[in-house]
Short mmCIF file of C-alpha atoms in Angstrom, two decimals:
data_model
loop_
_atom_site.label_atom_id
_atom_site.label_comp_id
_atom_site.label_asym_id
_atom_site.label_seq_id
_atom_site.Cartn_x
_atom_site.Cartn_y
_atom_site.Cartn_z
CA UNK N 1 102.53 -32.06 -186.42
CA UNK N 2 106.21 -33.03 -187.78
CA UNK N 3 104.77 -33.77 -190.93
CA UNK N 4 103.24 -30.40 -191.19
CA UNK N 5 106.00 -28.49 -189.95
CA UNK N 6 108.54 -30.67 -192.67
CA UNK N 7 105.17 -29.61 -195.11
CA UNK N 8 105.89 -25.79 -194.48
CA UNK N 9 109.93 -25.95 -194.04
CA UNK N 10 109.40 -27.63 -197.88
CA UNK N 11 107.50 -24.07 -199.14
CA UNK N 12 110.11 -23.23 -201.36
CA UNK N 13 110.85 -19.38 -199.80
CA UNK N 14 110.43 -17.18 -203.05
CA UNK N 15 105.77 -18.74 -202.51
CA UNK N 16 106.50 -17.04 -198.87
CA UNK N 17 107.46 -13.24 -199.98
CA UNK N 18 105.13 -13.51 -202.82
CA UNK N 19 101.54 -14.93 -200.46
CA UNK N 20 103.09 -12.25 -198.27
CA UNK N 21 103.07 -9.76 -200.44
CA UNK N 22 100.38 -10.42 -202.42
CA UNK N 23 97.89 -10.38 -198.37
CA UNK N 24 99.89 -6.82 -198.21
CA UNK N 25 98.08 -5.14 -201.63
CA UNK N 26 94.87 -7.08 -200.15
CA UNK N 27 95.00 -5.40 -196.91
CA UNK N 28 95.91 -1.38 -198.91
CA UNK N 29 92.64 -2.66 -201.15
CA UNK N 30 90.39 -2.95 -199.12
CA UNK N 31 91.54 -0.45 -196.97
CA UNK N 32 91.43 1.98 -199.91
CA UNK N 33 88.17 1.11 -200.76
CA UNK N 34 86.98 2.16 -197.38
CA UNK N 35 88.76 4.90 -197.20
CA UNK N 36 87.19 5.87 -200.30
CA UNK N 37 83.95 4.76 -199.15
CA UNK N 38 82.14 7.68 -198.04
CA UNK N 39 82.29 9.05 -201.32
CA UNK N 40 81.76 6.41 -203.89
CA UNK N 41 78.01 5.77 -202.43
CA UNK N 42 77.49 9.65 -202.12
CA UNK N 43 78.32 9.53 -206.00
CA UNK N 44 76.00 6.17 -206.24
CA UNK N 45 73.66 7.60 -203.59
CA UNK N 46 73.62 11.01 -205.52
CA UNK N 47 73.80 10.13 -208.93
CA UNK N 48 73.59 7.05 -210.38
CA UNK N 49 69.56 6.50 -209.33
CA UNK N 50 69.64 9.85 -212.02
CA UNK N 51 71.93 8.33 -214.77
CA UNK N 52 69.74 4.64 -214.34
CA UNK N 53 66.10 6.48 -214.45
CA UNK N 54 67.60 8.47 -218.09
CA UNK N 55 69.11 5.18 -219.64
CA UNK N 56 66.07 3.86 -217.94
CA UNK N 57 63.47 6.43 -219.84
CA UNK N 58 65.87 6.47 -222.81
CA UNK N 59 65.07 2.58 -222.98
CA UNK N 60 61.55 3.33 -222.91
CA UNK N 61 61.47 5.80 -225.21
CA UNK N 62 63.50 3.77 -227.32
CA UNK N 63 60.60 1.17 -227.97
CA UNK N 64 58.48 3.04 -227.81
CA UNK N 65 59.28 5.25 -230.56
CA UNK N 66 59.89 1.46 -232.63
CA UNK N 67 56.21 0.57 -231.30
CA UNK N 68 55.00 4.40 -233.32
CA UNK N 69 56.87 3.60 -236.42
CA UNK N 70 55.70 0.30 -236.33
CA UNK N 71 52.04 0.78 -235.62
CA UNK N 72 52.02 3.47 -238.15
CA UNK N 73 53.14 0.77 -241.08
CA UNK N 74 50.34 -1.74 -239.76
CA UNK N 75 47.91 0.71 -240.72
CA UNK N 76 49.66 1.80 -243.67
CA UNK N 77 49.75 -1.77 -244.99
CA UNK N 78 45.24 -2.38 -243.79
CA UNK N 79 44.29 1.01 -245.29
CA UNK N 80 45.62 -0.21 -248.65
CA UNK N 81 44.17 -3.44 -248.74
CA UNK N 82 40.95 -1.26 -247.92
CA UNK N 83 39.20 -2.54 -251.46
CA UNK N 84 35.24 -1.20 -250.49
CA UNK N 85 35.19 1.89 -253.65
CA UNK N 86 37.54 0.73 -255.04
CA UNK N 87 38.49 3.62 -257.42
CA UNK N 88 38.03 6.30 -254.12
CA UNK N 89 40.16 4.51 -251.86
CA UNK N 90 42.53 3.94 -254.16
CA UNK N 91 43.07 7.37 -255.10
CA UNK N 92 42.26 8.04 -251.52
CA UNK N 93 45.48 5.55 -250.97
CA UNK N 94 48.17 7.66 -253.92
CA UNK N 95 47.53 10.63 -251.09
CA UNK N 96 47.58 9.16 -248.94
CA UNK N 97 51.25 7.90 -249.06
CA UNK N 98 52.70 10.41 -250.92
CA UNK N 99 51.45 12.94 -248.26
CA UNK N 100 53.44 10.79 -245.14
CA UNK N 101 56.21 10.71 -247.45
CA UNK N 102 55.93 14.34 -247.76
CA UNK N 103 55.20 14.29 -243.84
CA UNK N 104 58.29 12.66 -243.54
CA UNK N 105 55.92 9.50 -241.34
CA UNK N 106 58.39 7.48 -244.40
CA UNK N 107 61.96 5.87 -244.64
CA UNK N 108 63.47 7.86 -247.40
CA UNK N 109 66.54 7.13 -249.26
CA UNK N 110 68.97 8.22 -252.89
CA UNK N 111 71.61 10.65 -253.18
CA UNK N 112 73.05 13.05 -250.29
CA UNK N 113 75.82 13.76 -247.44
CA UNK N 114 76.01 13.23 -244.37
CA UNK N 115 77.42 16.43 -242.03
CA UNK N 116 79.64 15.17 -238.68
CA UNK N 117 79.99 17.32 -235.86
CA UNK N 118 82.02 17.06 -233.00
CA UNK N 119 82.73 18.73 -230.22
CA UNK N 120 86.40 21.02 -230.17
CA UNK N 121 89.66 18.70 -229.15
CA UNK N 122 92.04 21.81 -228.32
CA UNK N 123 92.32 22.09 -224.76
CA UNK N 124 89.97 25.47 -223.25
CA UNK N 125 92.27 28.21 -223.02
CA UNK N 126 91.50 30.12 -219.33
CA UNK N 127 90.15 33.04 -220.87
CA UNK N 128 88.23 30.86 -223.01
CA UNK N 129 84.40 30.19 -222.37
CA UNK N 130 83.99 26.41 -222.50
CA UNK N 131 81.04 25.88 -224.17
CA UNK N 132 81.74 27.68 -227.25
CA UNK N 133 84.54 24.26 -227.71
CA UNK N 134 81.48 21.59 -227.98
CA UNK N 135 78.49 21.83 -230.69
CA UNK N 136 75.32 23.66 -229.36
CA UNK N 137 72.23 23.12 -231.12
CA UNK N 138 72.72 26.87 -232.32
CA UNK N 139 75.35 25.10 -234.72
CA UNK N 140 73.24 22.07 -236.19
CA UNK N 141 70.73 24.78 -236.51
CA UNK N 142 72.84 26.37 -238.83
CA UNK N 143 73.89 23.14 -240.38
CA UNK N 144 70.60 22.58 -240.94
CA UNK N 145 69.34 25.46 -242.20
CA UNK N 146 72.45 25.25 -245.12
CA UNK N 147 71.33 22.22 -246.08
CA UNK N 148 67.45 23.25 -246.85
CA UNK N 149 68.89 25.74 -248.33
CA UNK N 150 71.36 24.03 -250.39
CA UNK N 151 68.56 22.03 -251.05
CA UNK N 152 68.63 18.95 -249.09
CA UNK N 153 64.60 17.38 -249.29
CA UNK N 154 64.79 15.35 -245.89
CA UNK N 155 66.98 15.83 -243.23
CA UNK N 156 67.95 13.67 -239.94
CA UNK N 157 69.97 14.00 -236.79
CA UNK N 158 71.49 10.96 -235.43
CA UNK N 159 68.43 8.91 -236.81
CA UNK N 160 66.06 11.73 -235.46
CA UNK N 161 64.15 13.02 -238.75
CA UNK N 162 63.64 16.69 -239.02
CA UNK N 163 59.15 17.46 -239.04
CA UNK N 164 57.29 20.78 -239.67
CA UNK N 165 56.86 20.38 -235.82
CA UNK N 166 60.90 19.23 -234.73
CA UNK N 167 62.25 22.18 -232.56
CA UNK N 168 66.35 21.94 -231.91
CA UNK N 169 67.29 23.14 -228.70
CA UNK N 170 70.34 22.97 -225.72
CA UNK N 171 69.48 21.46 -222.35
CA UNK N 172 71.95 20.76 -219.61
CA UNK N 173 74.43 18.95 -221.94
CA UNK N 174 72.36 17.90 -224.36
CA UNK N 175 70.61 18.55 -227.33
CA UNK N 176 67.05 17.97 -227.73
CA UNK N 177 65.76 17.57 -231.09
CA UNK N 178 61.92 15.83 -231.24
CA UNK N 179 61.46 13.04 -228.03
CA UNK N 180 64.98 12.31 -228.05
CA UNK N 181 68.06 13.66 -226.00
CA UNK N 182 71.42 12.98 -228.24
CA UNK N 183 75.12 13.22 -227.63
CA UNK N 184 77.97 14.14 -229.51
CA UNK N 185 79.33 13.13 -232.09
CA UNK N 186 75.91 14.13 -234.13
CA UNK N 187 75.82 12.85 -237.81
CA UNK N 188 73.12 14.72 -240.37
CA UNK N 189 71.90 13.17 -242.47
CA UNK N 190 70.15 14.88 -246.00
CA UNK N 191 68.73 13.57 -249.05
CA UNK N 192 68.84 16.09 -251.96
CA UNK N 193 70.38 16.36 -255.32
CA UNK N 194 73.68 15.07 -256.23
CA UNK N 195 75.59 17.92 -256.12
CA UNK N 196 74.05 18.59 -252.54
CA UNK N 197 77.20 18.77 -251.19
CA UNK N 198 79.23 21.35 -254.27
CA UNK N 199 75.82 23.86 -253.41
CA UNK N 200 76.66 23.21 -249.84
CA UNK N 201 80.59 23.85 -250.12
CA UNK N 202 79.61 27.52 -252.11
CA UNK N 203 77.69 28.65 -250.02
CA UNK N 204 78.69 31.75 -248.21
CA UNK N 205 76.66 31.21 -244.24
CA UNK N 206 78.73 27.62 -244.50
CA UNK N 207 81.67 28.75 -245.06
CA UNK N 208 81.81 31.29 -242.23
CA UNK N 209 80.40 28.46 -240.27
CA UNK N 210 83.15 26.20 -241.29
CA UNK N 211 85.88 29.04 -241.09
CA UNK N 212 84.79 30.50 -237.16
CA UNK N 213 83.55 27.09 -235.33
CA UNK N 214 86.08 24.75 -236.99
CA UNK N 215 88.73 27.65 -236.97
CA UNK N 216 88.39 29.44 -234.34
CA UNK N 217 87.91 26.68 -231.50
CA UNK N 218 88.04 23.46 -233.37
CA UNK N 219 84.93 22.28 -233.62
CA UNK N 220 84.96 18.86 -235.54
CA UNK N 221 83.33 19.94 -238.99
CA UNK N 222 83.82 16.61 -241.91
CA UNK N 223 81.15 14.98 -244.57
CA UNK N 224 81.49 12.26 -245.98
CA UNK N 225 79.10 11.44 -249.52
CA UNK N 226 78.15 7.73 -249.45
CA UNK N 227 76.04 6.54 -253.09
CA UNK N 228 72.36 6.21 -250.47
CA UNK N 229 72.00 7.59 -247.74
CA UNK N 230 68.52 7.22 -245.83
CA UNK N 231 66.62 9.02 -243.09
CA UNK N 232 64.36 7.22 -240.85
CA UNK N 233 60.66 7.96 -240.23
CA UNK N 234 59.46 10.56 -237.67
CA UNK N 235 58.58 8.52 -235.08
CA UNK N 236 56.66 11.31 -232.87
CA UNK N 237 53.22 12.54 -231.94
CA UNK N 238 51.67 13.81 -234.29
CA UNK N 239 49.61 16.88 -232.54
CA UNK N 240 46.79 18.24 -233.93
CA UNK N 241 44.97 19.73 -231.07
CA UNK N 242 44.21 23.26 -231.93
CA UNK N 243 44.15 23.00 -235.36
CA UNK N 244 41.32 21.87 -237.55
CA UNK N 245 41.99 20.47 -240.74
CA UNK N 246 40.22 22.39 -243.94
CA UNK N 247 40.41 20.35 -246.46
CA UNK N 248 41.87 22.15 -250.09
CA UNK N 249 38.51 23.68 -252.42
CA UNK N 250 39.12 20.49 -254.13
CA UNK N 251 39.00 17.42 -252.33
CA UNK N 252 40.23 16.03 -256.13
CA UNK N 253 43.51 14.28 -256.70
CA UNK N 254 46.59 16.74 -255.35
CA UNK N 255 47.15 19.24 -257.69
CA UNK N 256 50.90 19.75 -257.24
CA UNK N 257 52.66 17.30 -259.28
CA UNK N 258 55.32 15.71 -257.37
CA UNK N 259 57.90 15.68 -259.70
CA UNK N 260 60.35 18.35 -259.86
CA UNK N 261 62.38 19.64 -257.13
CA UNK N 262 61.60 22.43 -255.34
CA UNK N 263 62.71 26.16 -255.16
CA UNK D 1 101.80 -31.65 -207.21
CA UNK D 2 102.56 -28.23 -204.74
CA UNK D 3 103.75 -26.49 -207.39
CA UNK D 4 100.37 -27.94 -209.21
CA UNK D 5 98.25 -26.67 -205.23
CA UNK D 6 100.53 -22.91 -204.94
CA UNK D 7 99.46 -21.76 -208.47
CA UNK D 8 96.24 -22.78 -208.59
CA UNK D 9 96.49 -19.95 -204.79
CA UNK D 10 98.08 -17.40 -206.82
CA UNK D 11 95.53 -17.68 -209.86
CA UNK D 12 92.61 -17.68 -207.12
CA UNK D 13 94.34 -14.38 -205.78
CA UNK D 14 95.05 -12.63 -208.76
CA UNK D 15 91.27 -13.26 -209.69
CA UNK D 16 89.86 -11.91 -206.57
CA UNK D 17 92.56 -9.21 -206.68
CA UNK D 18 91.33 -7.96 -210.70
CA UNK D 19 87.85 -8.77 -209.70
CA UNK D 20 87.96 -6.26 -207.21
CA UNK D 21 90.36 -3.47 -208.98
CA UNK D 22 87.23 -4.41 -211.91
CA UNK D 23 84.10 -3.18 -209.73
CA UNK D 24 86.25 -0.59 -207.93
CA UNK D 25 87.06 0.68 -211.72
CA UNK D 26 83.07 0.33 -212.35
CA UNK D 27 82.13 2.20 -209.71
CA UNK D 28 84.50 5.37 -209.93
CA UNK D 29 83.15 5.75 -214.51
CA UNK D 30 80.40 3.92 -214.24
CA UNK D 31 79.64 4.75 -218.25
CA UNK D 32 77.54 6.82 -220.08
CA UNK D 33 77.81 10.80 -221.19
CA UNK D 34 75.56 11.42 -218.71
CA UNK D 35 77.66 10.45 -216.25
CA UNK D 36 78.54 13.92 -217.58
CA UNK D 37 75.55 16.21 -216.78
CA UNK D 38 75.50 17.78 -212.94
CA UNK D 39 73.12 16.80 -210.43
CA UNK D 40 69.95 19.50 -211.14
CA UNK D 41 70.65 18.85 -215.43
CA UNK D 42 70.01 14.91 -215.14
CA UNK D 43 66.94 15.59 -212.87
CA UNK D 44 65.45 17.82 -215.35
CA UNK D 45 66.77 15.80 -218.42
CA UNK D 46 64.77 12.39 -215.91
CA UNK D 47 61.47 14.74 -215.91
CA UNK D 48 61.92 15.60 -219.43
CA UNK D 49 62.32 12.74 -220.47
CA UNK D 50 59.28 10.94 -218.49
CA UNK D 51 56.64 13.88 -220.35
CA UNK D 52 58.21 12.92 -223.70
CA UNK D 53 57.65 9.16 -223.12
CA UNK D 54 54.31 9.72 -221.81
CA UNK D 55 53.33 11.94 -224.66
CA UNK D 56 54.40 9.40 -227.20
CA UNK D 57 51.79 6.56 -225.41
CA UNK D 58 49.40 8.91 -225.83
CA UNK D 59 50.61 8.36 -230.16
CA UNK D 60 50.90 4.69 -229.06
CA UNK D 61 47.10 4.33 -227.77
CA UNK D 62 45.79 6.58 -231.00
CA UNK D 63 47.60 4.75 -233.97
CA UNK D 64 46.11 1.21 -231.23
CA UNK D 65 42.59 2.51 -231.93
CA UNK D 66 42.75 3.71 -235.51
CA UNK D 67 44.42 0.05 -236.30
CA UNK D 68 41.83 -1.31 -234.03
CA UNK D 69 38.86 -0.04 -236.13
CA UNK D 70 40.14 -0.65 -239.52
CA UNK D 71 40.71 -3.83 -238.38
CA UNK D 72 37.45 -4.46 -237.21
CA UNK D 73 36.16 -3.02 -240.72
CA UNK D 74 37.83 -5.00 -242.41
CA UNK D 75 36.84 -8.10 -239.82
CA UNK D 76 32.90 -7.13 -241.24
CA UNK D 77 32.92 -6.29 -244.28
CA UNK D 78 32.78 -2.98 -244.36
CA UNK D 79 35.00 -0.09 -246.21
CA UNK D 80 37.12 1.99 -243.81
CA UNK D 81 37.12 4.77 -246.45
CA UNK D 82 35.82 7.93 -243.90
CA UNK D 83 38.69 6.67 -241.64
CA UNK D 84 41.33 6.56 -245.06
CA UNK D 85 39.66 10.35 -245.48
CA UNK D 86 40.12 11.13 -241.91
CA UNK D 87 44.04 10.20 -241.61
CA UNK D 88 44.83 12.05 -245.16
CA UNK D 89 43.26 15.14 -244.38
CA UNK D 90 44.95 14.80 -240.48
CA UNK D 91 48.17 14.47 -242.38
CA UNK D 92 48.19 17.13 -244.75
CA UNK D 93 47.09 19.30 -242.18
CA UNK D 94 50.08 19.01 -239.79
CA UNK D 95 52.62 19.22 -242.06
CA UNK D 96 51.48 21.76 -244.33
CA UNK D 97 50.05 20.87 -247.33
CA UNK D 98 46.62 21.53 -246.62
CA UNK D 99 45.23 24.75 -244.84
CA UNK D 100 44.10 24.87 -240.61
CA UNK D 101 42.41 26.99 -239.02
CA UNK D 102 42.85 27.46 -234.84
CA UNK D 103 43.02 29.92 -232.37
CA UNK D 104 46.88 30.37 -230.85
CA UNK D 105 49.13 33.74 -230.85
CA UNK D 106 50.36 36.74 -233.25
CA UNK D 107 53.91 37.85 -232.67
CA UNK D 108 53.93 41.07 -234.58
CA UNK D 109 57.47 41.58 -235.59
CA UNK D 110 58.15 45.48 -236.25
CA UNK D 111 61.93 46.89 -236.72
CA UNK D 112 64.99 45.22 -238.60
CA UNK D 113 65.65 41.64 -237.39
CA UNK D 114 68.22 39.23 -238.23
CA UNK D 115 67.46 36.07 -239.67
CA UNK D 116 68.61 34.74 -237.09
CA UNK D 117 66.47 35.53 -234.97
CA UNK D 118 63.56 34.57 -236.65
CA UNK D 119 64.50 31.36 -236.92
CA UNK D 120 64.96 30.69 -232.86
CA UNK D 121 62.05 33.16 -232.64
CA UNK D 122 60.35 29.84 -234.82
CA UNK D 123 62.46 27.39 -233.24
CA UNK D 124 61.10 28.53 -229.78
CA UNK D 125 57.13 28.18 -230.81
CA UNK D 126 57.93 24.03 -232.05
CA UNK D 127 59.86 23.75 -228.75
CA UNK D 128 56.70 25.72 -226.75
CA UNK D 129 54.16 22.95 -228.86
CA UNK D 130 52.89 25.01 -231.82
CA UNK D 131 51.16 23.11 -234.17
CA UNK D 132 50.56 25.06 -237.22
CA UNK D 133 52.72 28.49 -238.10
CA UNK D 134 52.58 31.01 -240.62
CA UNK D 135 54.81 34.28 -241.83
CA UNK D 136 52.16 36.69 -243.69
CA UNK D 137 50.28 34.38 -245.74
CA UNK D 138 54.06 31.04 -246.27
CA UNK D 139 53.27 27.96 -243.92
CA UNK D 140 56.06 27.19 -242.03
CA UNK D 141 57.38 23.75 -243.11
CA UNK D 142 60.03 21.75 -242.23
CA UNK D 143 62.20 22.75 -245.34
CA UNK D 144 61.49 26.65 -244.63
CA UNK D 145 64.08 28.94 -243.84
CA UNK D 146 65.04 32.89 -243.20
CA UNK D 147 67.77 34.29 -245.24
CA UNK D 148 68.88 38.05 -245.92
CA UNK D 149 70.23 40.64 -244.08
CA UNK D 150 68.38 42.48 -241.72
CA UNK D 151 65.73 44.78 -242.17
CA UNK D 152 65.63 42.74 -245.86
CA UNK D 153 64.40 39.13 -244.63
CA UNK D 154 63.28 36.16 -247.52
CA UNK D 155 60.86 33.31 -245.94
CA UNK D 156 61.34 30.58 -249.13
CA UNK D 157 62.75 33.24 -251.72
CA UNK D 158 59.36 36.23 -250.55
CA UNK D 159 60.47 38.85 -249.27
CA UNK D 160 58.16 40.33 -246.04
CA UNK D 161 58.09 43.65 -245.62
CA UNK D 162 57.89 45.71 -242.33
CA UNK D 163 56.26 45.54 -239.52
CA UNK D 164 55.27 41.45 -240.66
CA UNK D 165 53.49 39.16 -238.80
CA UNK D 166 53.97 35.69 -237.60
CA UNK D 167 50.39 33.99 -236.52
CA UNK D 168 50.71 30.63 -234.40
CA UNK D 169 48.17 27.79 -233.63
CA UNK D 170 48.74 25.51 -229.89
CA UNK D 171 47.47 26.27 -226.84
CA UNK D 172 47.44 30.52 -225.77
CA UNK D 173 48.84 30.59 -222.16
CA UNK D 174 51.08 28.22 -223.08
CA UNK D 175 52.59 29.64 -225.93
CA UNK D 176 52.62 34.21 -223.89
CA UNK D 177 54.18 31.99 -221.28
CA UNK D 178 57.01 29.74 -222.78
CA UNK D 179 57.12 33.57 -225.36
CA UNK D 180 57.43 35.76 -222.21
CA UNK D 181 58.96 34.47 -219.83
CA UNK D 182 61.87 36.46 -217.74
CA UNK D 183 64.57 35.31 -220.22
CA UNK D 184 62.61 33.75 -222.94
CA UNK D 185 62.56 33.91 -226.22
CA UNK D 186 61.16 37.43 -226.35
CA UNK D 187 63.57 38.59 -224.04
CA UNK D 188 67.04 37.92 -225.35
CA UNK D 189 65.73 38.93 -229.17
CA UNK D 190 65.11 42.20 -227.84
CA UNK D 191 68.24 42.42 -225.62
CA UNK D 192 70.20 40.74 -228.76
CA UNK D 193 67.80 43.21 -231.66
CA UNK D 194 66.90 46.35 -229.90
CA UNK D 195 66.51 47.86 -233.49
CA UNK D 196 63.02 45.22 -233.61
CA UNK D 197 60.10 45.14 -231.45
CA UNK D 198 58.06 42.08 -230.84
CA UNK D 199 54.52 42.50 -229.31
CA UNK D 200 52.98 39.31 -228.59
CA UNK D 201 49.45 38.13 -228.89
CA UNK D 202 46.88 35.89 -227.29
CA UNK D 203 44.19 35.14 -230.41
CA UNK D 204 41.45 33.20 -229.04
CA UNK D 205 40.10 33.48 -232.47
CA UNK D 206 40.73 30.70 -234.19
CA UNK D 207 42.83 32.41 -236.84
CA UNK D 208 43.41 30.33 -240.43
CA UNK D 209 46.64 29.59 -241.71
CA UNK D 210 47.17 28.75 -245.80
CA UNK D 211 48.93 25.52 -247.33
CA UNK D 212 52.67 25.90 -248.61
CA UNK D 213 53.15 26.62 -251.97
CA UNK D 214 55.96 24.25 -251.56
CA UNK D 215 56.17 20.65 -253.20
CA UNK D 216 57.42 18.53 -250.08
CA UNK D 217 57.67 15.34 -251.80
CA UNK D 218 61.29 14.82 -252.03
CA UNK D 219 62.34 14.12 -256.00
CA UNK D 220 65.76 12.53 -255.04
CA UNK D 221 64.37 10.46 -251.94
CA UNK D 222 62.74 7.11 -252.30
CA UNK D 223 61.08 4.89 -250.11
CA UNK D 224 63.39 2.19 -248.31
CA UNK D 225 61.52 -0.56 -247.87
#
């Protein structure tokens, strides 16, 4: 007993003070947590499962898209190895490769630019509309239209390849491109002629876009011209439920020459 | 010895404290841009993602069948010329390199309309599941743009007449429903461009949409291996 008392006496007073302070701090934190309990529980119950579900679905979507691209690559590989009726198969495969490139089903690289759009960091004035200070689907559509007109030949937004059936729409605070919900900053990658940027910046429409969106609302609009840019393959659905292919009058090798730039 | 022990105790207490603080912070922020969305927006997003992923799964099923057939042919020594030709026809039709036929809707546009309004309409049609679109005799492809001014529109360099017609292949009821719903794109465009009239007519008879006249093979991009 006297041993214990002696030991307690031997503890420096600063340690006792610190110990008490820490105890009080721990108690305060516990009290704080208990007080905030209902609010936290509310958000975890009402919101986190939804966020978790959305994240889960997005992860699944990434896997599904990877599988689609891999399956298309396997199909292409096995088709190219087909040796039956050699001359016809060779011709068909050459046309198929060309059609896949035209359709956006193959990853491409080449000269081009990357255009970056970011939400404004400016404070929204009291009489302002907060939505004007965010990058919207309409902004992305304007930028894409300007790029096509400047001579772009292949475009992707945050890795989503634009095809003949791609829509760009606002849905609940994010932007839907193909099947993917994208959040900013948005990187629009475009393959085109080496002077693509000069052509884009010479466009009155693009100048107007920069002036109104950057000048008036502070939307971040920047660009880069890397040596080569890459646009990934379209990883979505080729939907022809109602359409019937009408094969060109002559099933001969493609009539239009693959060289020469589009008008 | 005693010093060591008290230091260890303080370290343990500090560790627990740090843990509590982190847990607390984690509970309050918890992550991504998704957290910024409202509950109704998140609910819509999850439902849509679910639908989109189902479509991707169907595509995977179809591609897997195609691959299995090609493999079976190879295993038995049979040629796959027919399968390759079918694959080619499908991709060319989808991307606009070949004409396509099918039912859908026609939209006739009368009066001056802004080029951006026509672009919005095309975007909405794609979103509603349009499989192929033509404006007059011009097939709409990925890089199709509408320029000019109201009353004098150009599509891919061709001047449009007034009135002009947009023909769309897809499920007629789905397309009509999403175009003409209250607050839908037709309602919005009519409000913005009161001078223009847009009439949507479902077409159960097959329409023939032409192939694009444009060369879609990039001259400045090549396949990345």
